[in-house]
mmCIF file of C-alpha atoms in Angstrom:
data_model
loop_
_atom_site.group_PDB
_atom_site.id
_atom_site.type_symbol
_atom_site.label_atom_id
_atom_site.label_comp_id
_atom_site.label_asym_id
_atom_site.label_seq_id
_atom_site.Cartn_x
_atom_site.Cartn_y
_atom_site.Cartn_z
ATOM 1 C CA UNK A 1 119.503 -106.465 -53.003
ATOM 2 C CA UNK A 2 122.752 -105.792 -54.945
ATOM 3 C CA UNK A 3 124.725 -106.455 -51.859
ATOM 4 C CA UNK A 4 123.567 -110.031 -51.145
ATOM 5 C CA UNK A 5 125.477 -111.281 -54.557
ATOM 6 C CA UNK A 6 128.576 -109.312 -52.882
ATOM 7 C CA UNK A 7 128.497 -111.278 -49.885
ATOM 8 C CA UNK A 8 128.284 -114.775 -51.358
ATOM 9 C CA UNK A 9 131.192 -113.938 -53.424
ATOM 10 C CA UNK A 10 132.814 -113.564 -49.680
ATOM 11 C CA UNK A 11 131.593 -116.780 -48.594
ATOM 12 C CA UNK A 12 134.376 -118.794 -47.410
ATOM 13 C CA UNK A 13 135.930 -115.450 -45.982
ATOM 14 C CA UNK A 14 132.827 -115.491 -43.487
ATOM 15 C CA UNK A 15 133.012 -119.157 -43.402
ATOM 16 C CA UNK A 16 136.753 -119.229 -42.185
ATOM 17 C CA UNK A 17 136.122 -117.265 -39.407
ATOM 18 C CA UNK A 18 133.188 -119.665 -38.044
ATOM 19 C CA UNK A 19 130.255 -116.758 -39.291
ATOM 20 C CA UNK A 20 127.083 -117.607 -40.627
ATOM 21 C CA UNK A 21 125.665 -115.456 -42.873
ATOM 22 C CA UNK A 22 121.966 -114.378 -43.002
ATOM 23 C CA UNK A 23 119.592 -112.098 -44.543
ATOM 24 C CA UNK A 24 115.798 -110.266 -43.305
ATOM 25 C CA UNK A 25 113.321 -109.175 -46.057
ATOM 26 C CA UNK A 26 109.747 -108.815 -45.564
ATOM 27 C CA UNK A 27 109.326 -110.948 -48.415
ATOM 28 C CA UNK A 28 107.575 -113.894 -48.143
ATOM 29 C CA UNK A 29 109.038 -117.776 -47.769
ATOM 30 C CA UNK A 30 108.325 -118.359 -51.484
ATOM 31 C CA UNK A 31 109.537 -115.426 -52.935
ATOM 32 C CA UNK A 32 112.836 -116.313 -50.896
ATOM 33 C CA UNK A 33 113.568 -119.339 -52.208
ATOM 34 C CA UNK A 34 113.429 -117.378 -55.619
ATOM 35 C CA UNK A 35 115.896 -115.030 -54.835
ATOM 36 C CA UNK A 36 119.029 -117.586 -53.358
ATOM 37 C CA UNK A 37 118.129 -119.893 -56.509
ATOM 38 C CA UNK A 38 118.359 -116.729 -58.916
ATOM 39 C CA UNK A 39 121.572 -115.335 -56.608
ATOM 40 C CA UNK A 40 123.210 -118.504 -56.302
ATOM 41 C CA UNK A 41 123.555 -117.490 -52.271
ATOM 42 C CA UNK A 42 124.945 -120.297 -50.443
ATOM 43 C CA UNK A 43 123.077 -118.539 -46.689
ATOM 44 C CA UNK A 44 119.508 -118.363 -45.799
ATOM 45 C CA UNK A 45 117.077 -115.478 -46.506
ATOM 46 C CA UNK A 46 114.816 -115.151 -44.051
ATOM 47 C CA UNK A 47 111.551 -114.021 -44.065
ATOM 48 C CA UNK A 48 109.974 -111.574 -42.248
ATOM 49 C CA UNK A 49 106.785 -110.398 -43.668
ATOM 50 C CA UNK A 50 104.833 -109.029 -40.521
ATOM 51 C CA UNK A 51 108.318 -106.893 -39.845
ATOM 52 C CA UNK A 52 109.194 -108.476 -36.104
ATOM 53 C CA UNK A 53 112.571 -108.484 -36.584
ATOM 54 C CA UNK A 54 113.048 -105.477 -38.227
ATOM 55 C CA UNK A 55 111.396 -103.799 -35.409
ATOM 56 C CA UNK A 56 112.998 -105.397 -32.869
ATOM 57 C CA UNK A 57 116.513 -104.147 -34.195
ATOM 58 C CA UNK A 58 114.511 -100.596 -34.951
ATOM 59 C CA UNK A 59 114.717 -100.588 -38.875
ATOM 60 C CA UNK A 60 111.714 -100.317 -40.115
ATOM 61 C CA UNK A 61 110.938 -97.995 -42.902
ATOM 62 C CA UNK A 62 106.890 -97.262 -42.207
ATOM 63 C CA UNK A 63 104.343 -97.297 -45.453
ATOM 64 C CA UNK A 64 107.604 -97.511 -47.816
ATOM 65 C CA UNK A 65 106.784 -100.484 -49.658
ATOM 66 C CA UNK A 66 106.584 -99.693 -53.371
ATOM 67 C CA UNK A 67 104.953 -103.488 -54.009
ATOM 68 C CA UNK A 68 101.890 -102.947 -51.505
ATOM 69 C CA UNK A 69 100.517 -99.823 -50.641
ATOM 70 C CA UNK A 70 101.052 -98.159 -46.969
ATOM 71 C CA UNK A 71 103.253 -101.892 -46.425
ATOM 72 C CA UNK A 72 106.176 -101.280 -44.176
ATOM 73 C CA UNK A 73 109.824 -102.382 -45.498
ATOM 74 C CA UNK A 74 112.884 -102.615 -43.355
ATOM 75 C CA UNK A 75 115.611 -99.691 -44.267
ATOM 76 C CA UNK A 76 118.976 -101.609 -45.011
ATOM 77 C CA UNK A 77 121.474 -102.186 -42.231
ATOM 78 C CA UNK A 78 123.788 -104.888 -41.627
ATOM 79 C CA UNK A 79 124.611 -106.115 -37.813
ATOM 80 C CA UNK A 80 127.316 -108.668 -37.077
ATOM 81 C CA UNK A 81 127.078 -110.005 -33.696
ATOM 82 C CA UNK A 82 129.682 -112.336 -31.661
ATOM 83 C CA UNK A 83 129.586 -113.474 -28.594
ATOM 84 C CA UNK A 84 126.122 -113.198 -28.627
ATOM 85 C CA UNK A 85 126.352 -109.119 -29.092
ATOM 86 C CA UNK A 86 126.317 -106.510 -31.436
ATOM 87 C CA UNK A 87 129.572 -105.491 -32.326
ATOM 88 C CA UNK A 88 129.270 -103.618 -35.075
ATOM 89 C CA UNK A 89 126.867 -102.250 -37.609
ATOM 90 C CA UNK A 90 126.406 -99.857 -40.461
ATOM 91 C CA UNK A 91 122.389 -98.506 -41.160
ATOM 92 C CA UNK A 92 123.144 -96.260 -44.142
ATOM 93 C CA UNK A 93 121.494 -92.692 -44.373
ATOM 94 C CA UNK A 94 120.966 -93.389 -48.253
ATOM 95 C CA UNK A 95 119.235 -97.024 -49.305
ATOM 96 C CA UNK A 96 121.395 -96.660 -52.121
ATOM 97 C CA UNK A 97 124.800 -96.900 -50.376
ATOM 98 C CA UNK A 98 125.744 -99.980 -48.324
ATOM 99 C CA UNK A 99 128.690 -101.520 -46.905
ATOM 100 C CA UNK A 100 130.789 -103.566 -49.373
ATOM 101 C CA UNK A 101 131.102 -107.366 -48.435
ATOM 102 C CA UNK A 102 135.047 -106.524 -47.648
ATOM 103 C CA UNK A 103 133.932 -104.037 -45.732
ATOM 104 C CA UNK A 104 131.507 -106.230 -43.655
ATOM 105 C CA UNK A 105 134.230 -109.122 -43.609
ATOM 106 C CA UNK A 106 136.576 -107.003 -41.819
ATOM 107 C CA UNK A 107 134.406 -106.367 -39.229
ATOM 108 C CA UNK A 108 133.577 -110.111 -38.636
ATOM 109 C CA UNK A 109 137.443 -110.342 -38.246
ATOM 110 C CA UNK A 110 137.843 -107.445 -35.854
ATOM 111 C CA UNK A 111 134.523 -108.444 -34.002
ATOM 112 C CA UNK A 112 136.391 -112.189 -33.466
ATOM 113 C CA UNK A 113 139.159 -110.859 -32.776
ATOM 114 C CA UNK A 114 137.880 -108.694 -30.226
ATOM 115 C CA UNK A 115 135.213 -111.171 -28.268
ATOM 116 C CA UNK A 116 138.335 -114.044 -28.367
ATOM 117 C CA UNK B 1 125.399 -75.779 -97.979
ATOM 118 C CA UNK B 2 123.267 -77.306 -99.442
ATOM 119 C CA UNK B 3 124.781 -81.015 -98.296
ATOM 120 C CA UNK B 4 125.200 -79.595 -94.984
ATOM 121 C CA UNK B 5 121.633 -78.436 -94.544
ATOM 122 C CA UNK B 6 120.317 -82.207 -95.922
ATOM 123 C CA UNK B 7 122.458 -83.856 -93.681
ATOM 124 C CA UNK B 8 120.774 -84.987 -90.325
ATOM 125 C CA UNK B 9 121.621 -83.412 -87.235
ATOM 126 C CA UNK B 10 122.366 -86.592 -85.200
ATOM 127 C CA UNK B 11 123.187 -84.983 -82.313
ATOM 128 C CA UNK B 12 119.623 -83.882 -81.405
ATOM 129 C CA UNK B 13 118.220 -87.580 -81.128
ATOM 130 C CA UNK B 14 121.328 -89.160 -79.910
ATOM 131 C CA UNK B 15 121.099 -86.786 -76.850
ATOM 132 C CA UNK B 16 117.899 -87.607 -75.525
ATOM 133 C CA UNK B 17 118.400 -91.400 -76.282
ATOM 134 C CA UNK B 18 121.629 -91.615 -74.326
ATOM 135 C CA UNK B 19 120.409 -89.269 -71.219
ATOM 136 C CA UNK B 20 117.312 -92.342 -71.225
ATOM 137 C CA UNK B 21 120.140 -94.760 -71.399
ATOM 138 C CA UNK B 22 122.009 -93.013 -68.626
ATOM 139 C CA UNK B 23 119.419 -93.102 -66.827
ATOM 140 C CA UNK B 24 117.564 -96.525 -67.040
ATOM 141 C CA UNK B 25 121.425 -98.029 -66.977
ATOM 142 C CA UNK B 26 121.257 -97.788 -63.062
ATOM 143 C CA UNK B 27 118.550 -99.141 -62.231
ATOM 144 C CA UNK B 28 118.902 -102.064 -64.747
ATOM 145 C CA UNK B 29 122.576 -102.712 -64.312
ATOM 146 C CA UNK B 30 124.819 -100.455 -62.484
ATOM 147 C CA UNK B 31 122.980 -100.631 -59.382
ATOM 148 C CA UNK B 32 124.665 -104.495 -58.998
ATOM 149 C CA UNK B 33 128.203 -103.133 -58.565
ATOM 150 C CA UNK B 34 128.832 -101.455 -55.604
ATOM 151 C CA UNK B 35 131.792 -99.773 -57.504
ATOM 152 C CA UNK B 36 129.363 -97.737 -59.713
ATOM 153 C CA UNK B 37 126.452 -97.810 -57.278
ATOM 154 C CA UNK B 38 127.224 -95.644 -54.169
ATOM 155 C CA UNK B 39 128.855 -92.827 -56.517
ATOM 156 C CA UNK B 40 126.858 -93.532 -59.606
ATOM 157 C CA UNK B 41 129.764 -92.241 -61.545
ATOM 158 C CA UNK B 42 129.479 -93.897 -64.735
ATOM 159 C CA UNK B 43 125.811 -92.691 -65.155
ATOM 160 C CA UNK B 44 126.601 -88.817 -64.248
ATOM 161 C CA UNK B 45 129.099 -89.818 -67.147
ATOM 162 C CA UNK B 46 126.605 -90.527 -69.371
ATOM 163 C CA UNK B 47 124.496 -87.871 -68.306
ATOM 164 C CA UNK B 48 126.992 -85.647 -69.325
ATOM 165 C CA UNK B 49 127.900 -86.741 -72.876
ATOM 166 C CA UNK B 50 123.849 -86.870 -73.252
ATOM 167 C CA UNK B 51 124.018 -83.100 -72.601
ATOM 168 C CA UNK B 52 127.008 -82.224 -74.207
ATOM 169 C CA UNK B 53 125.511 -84.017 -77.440
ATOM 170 C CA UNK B 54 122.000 -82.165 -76.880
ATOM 171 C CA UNK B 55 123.556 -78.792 -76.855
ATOM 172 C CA UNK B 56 125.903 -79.700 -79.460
ATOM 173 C CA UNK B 57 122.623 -80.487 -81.260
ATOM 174 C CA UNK B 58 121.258 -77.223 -80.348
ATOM 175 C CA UNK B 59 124.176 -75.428 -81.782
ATOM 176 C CA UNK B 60 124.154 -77.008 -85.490
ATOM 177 C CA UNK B 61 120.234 -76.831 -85.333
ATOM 178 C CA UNK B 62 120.031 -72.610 -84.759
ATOM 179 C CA UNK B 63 119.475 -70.933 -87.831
ATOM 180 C CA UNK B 64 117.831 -73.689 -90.066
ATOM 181 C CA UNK B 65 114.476 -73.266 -89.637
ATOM 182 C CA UNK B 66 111.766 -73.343 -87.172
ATOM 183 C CA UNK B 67 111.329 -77.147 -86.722
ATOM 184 C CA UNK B 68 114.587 -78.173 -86.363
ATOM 185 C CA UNK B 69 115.590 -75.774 -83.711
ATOM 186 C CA UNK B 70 112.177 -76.731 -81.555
ATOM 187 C CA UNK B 71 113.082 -79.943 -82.425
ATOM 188 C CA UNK B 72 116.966 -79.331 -80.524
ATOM 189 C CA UNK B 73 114.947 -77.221 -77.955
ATOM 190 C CA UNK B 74 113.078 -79.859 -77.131
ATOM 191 C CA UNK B 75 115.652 -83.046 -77.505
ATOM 192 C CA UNK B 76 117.819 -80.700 -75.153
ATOM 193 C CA UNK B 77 115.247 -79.954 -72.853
ATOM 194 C CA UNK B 78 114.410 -83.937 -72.309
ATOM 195 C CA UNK B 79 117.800 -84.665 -71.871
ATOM 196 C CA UNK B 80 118.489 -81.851 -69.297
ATOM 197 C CA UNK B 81 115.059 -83.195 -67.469
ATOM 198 C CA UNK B 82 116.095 -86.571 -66.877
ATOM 199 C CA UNK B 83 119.111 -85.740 -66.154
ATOM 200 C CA UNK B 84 118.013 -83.548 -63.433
ATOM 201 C CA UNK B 85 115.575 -86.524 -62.490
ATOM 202 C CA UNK B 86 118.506 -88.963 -61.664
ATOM 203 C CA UNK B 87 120.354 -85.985 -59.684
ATOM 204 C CA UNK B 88 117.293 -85.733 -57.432
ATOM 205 C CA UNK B 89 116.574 -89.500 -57.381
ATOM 206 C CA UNK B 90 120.575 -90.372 -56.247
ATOM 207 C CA UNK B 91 121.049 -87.003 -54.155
ATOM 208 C CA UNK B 92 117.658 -86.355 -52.694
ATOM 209 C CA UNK B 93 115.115 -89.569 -52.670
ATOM 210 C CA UNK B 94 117.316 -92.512 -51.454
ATOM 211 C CA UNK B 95 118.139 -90.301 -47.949
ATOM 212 C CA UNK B 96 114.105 -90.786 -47.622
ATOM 213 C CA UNK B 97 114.783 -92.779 -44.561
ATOM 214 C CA UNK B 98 113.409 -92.513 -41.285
ATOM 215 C CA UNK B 99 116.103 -91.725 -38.437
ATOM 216 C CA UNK B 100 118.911 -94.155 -37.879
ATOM 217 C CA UNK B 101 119.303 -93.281 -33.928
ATOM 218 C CA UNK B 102 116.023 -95.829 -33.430
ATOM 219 C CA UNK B 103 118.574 -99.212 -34.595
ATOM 220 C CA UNK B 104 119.615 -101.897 -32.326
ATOM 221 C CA UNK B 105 122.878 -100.098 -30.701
ATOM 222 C CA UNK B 106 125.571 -102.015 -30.055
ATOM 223 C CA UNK B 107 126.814 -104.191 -27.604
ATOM 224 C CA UNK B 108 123.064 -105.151 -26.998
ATOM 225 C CA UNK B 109 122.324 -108.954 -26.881
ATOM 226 C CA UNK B 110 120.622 -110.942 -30.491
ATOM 227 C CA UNK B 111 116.981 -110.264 -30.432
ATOM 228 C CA UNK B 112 115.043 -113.214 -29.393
ATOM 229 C CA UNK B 113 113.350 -113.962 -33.036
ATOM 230 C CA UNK B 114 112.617 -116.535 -34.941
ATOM 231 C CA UNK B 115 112.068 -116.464 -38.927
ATOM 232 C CA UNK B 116 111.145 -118.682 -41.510
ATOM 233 C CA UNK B 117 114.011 -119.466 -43.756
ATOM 234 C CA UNK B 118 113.636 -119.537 -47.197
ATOM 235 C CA UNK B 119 112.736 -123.435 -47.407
ATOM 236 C CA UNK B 120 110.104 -122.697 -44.303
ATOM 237 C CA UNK B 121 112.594 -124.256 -41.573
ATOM 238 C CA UNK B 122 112.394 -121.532 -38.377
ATOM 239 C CA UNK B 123 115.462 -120.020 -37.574
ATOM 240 C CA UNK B 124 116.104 -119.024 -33.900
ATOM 241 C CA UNK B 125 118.787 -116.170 -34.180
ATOM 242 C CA UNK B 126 119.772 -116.620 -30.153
ATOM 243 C CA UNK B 127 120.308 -120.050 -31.075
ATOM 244 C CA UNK B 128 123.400 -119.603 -33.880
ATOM 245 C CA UNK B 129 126.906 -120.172 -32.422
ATOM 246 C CA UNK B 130 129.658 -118.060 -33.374
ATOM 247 C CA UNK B 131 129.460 -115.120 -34.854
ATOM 248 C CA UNK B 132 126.233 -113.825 -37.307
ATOM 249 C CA UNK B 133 126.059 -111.557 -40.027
ATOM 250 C CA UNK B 134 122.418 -109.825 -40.529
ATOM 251 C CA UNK B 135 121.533 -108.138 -43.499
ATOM 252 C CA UNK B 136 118.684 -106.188 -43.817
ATOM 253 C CA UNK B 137 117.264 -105.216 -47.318
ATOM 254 C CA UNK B 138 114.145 -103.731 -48.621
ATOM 255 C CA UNK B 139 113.000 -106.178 -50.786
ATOM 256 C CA UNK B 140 113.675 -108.771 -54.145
ATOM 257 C CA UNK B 141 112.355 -106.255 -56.556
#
């Protein structure tokens, strides 16, 4: 979760290029609200508790969810899409290690850059 | 001698207590940096003073008596443990991931899906203009 704090310090970077920002938990609507009032985050977390989403971009993580027994979790990834397509993406081999938000920022500027 | 022998053998409690600290410090604080979370380097620093104090421990403890050396044997056993607990956890556990070859490639089009947003408004994702940043994490524990 570490890494959405890192991207609403990059806010207005993603902002200035026209991006919108958003995350995908299997978390519940409540339990979201909890986490951008504790974070501060300035973008949506969406919620996504019966994992479509996450298995329509083919993350899911089966029967890893340490809260609920056998419950599926999404592995973390992080798409940016312009144009309407994915244009880049990184879905680490280590849950630990994830993309930095300059990392992810200079992507959205190479992914505008390239679609314009 | 006699001072020496009376004098506590710090070493052998501070060892185990910093290899917990070096341990528990990841999960409870590093682990929001990126700086010290992908290369956990500051713990393995820990870790290694928590050793290095352990076996230090060891050292002063041989030779004065029974207790106090299965008391270092012990202290320096815990701290190598945990130690080797973390190594397995960073090196080993978090690469417990199913293969990434199944994940929306790219150049493919937004999935059409809409999600609740954190106040309960539904978010289309085909329906954002300009570009979109999705991030995908396991959960807000």
């Amino acid at each position: 979760m570490s890494e959405l704090r890192g991207l609403q310090l990059r806010i207005d970077g993603f902002r200035e290029l026209g991006a919108e920002v958003m995350a995908v938990v299997i978390d519940p609507v409540e339990e979201n609200r909890k986490v951008v009032e504790r974070l501060g985050l300035d973008y949506p977390i969406l919620a996504d508790p019966d994992g479509r989403a996450i298995r329509a971009f083919g993350l899911l993580h089966a029967g890893a969810n340490p809260m609920v027994e056998g419950a599926d979790m999404a592995r973390p990834a992080t798409y940016v899409f312009a144009d309407g397509r994915a244009r880049w993406r990184d879905i680490t081999e280590n849950y630990r290690v994830r993309p930095g938000a300059d990392q992810v920022l200079e992507a959205v500027r190479e992914a505008v850059a390239d679609a314009s | 001698m006699n001072q020496a022998r009376t004098r506590w053998n710090w070493p052998v409690l501070l060892g185990p207590l910093l290899a917990l600290v070096g341990f528990a410090s990841y999960f409870t604080l590093f682990y929001w940096w990126p700086v010290v979370r992908d290369v956990p380097w500051l713990n393995y620093a820990l870790l290694v003073l928590a050793l290095a104090l352990s076996v230090r421990g060891l050292q002063h403890a041989l030779g004065r008596g029974a207790l106090r050396v299965s008391a270092a044997v012990l202290g320096t056993l815990f701290s190598f443990g945990v130690s080797a607990l973390f190594l397995w956890y960073v090196t080993a556990y978090s690469r417990n991931l199913p293969d990434a070859a199944s994940g929306l490639p790219l150049g493919a089009p937004v999935p059409a899906v809409t999600l609740q947003d954190h106040q309960g408004e539904p978010v289309d994702l085909r329906a954002i203009d300009g570009p979109l940043v999705l991030v995908f994490y396991r959960g807000f524990w």
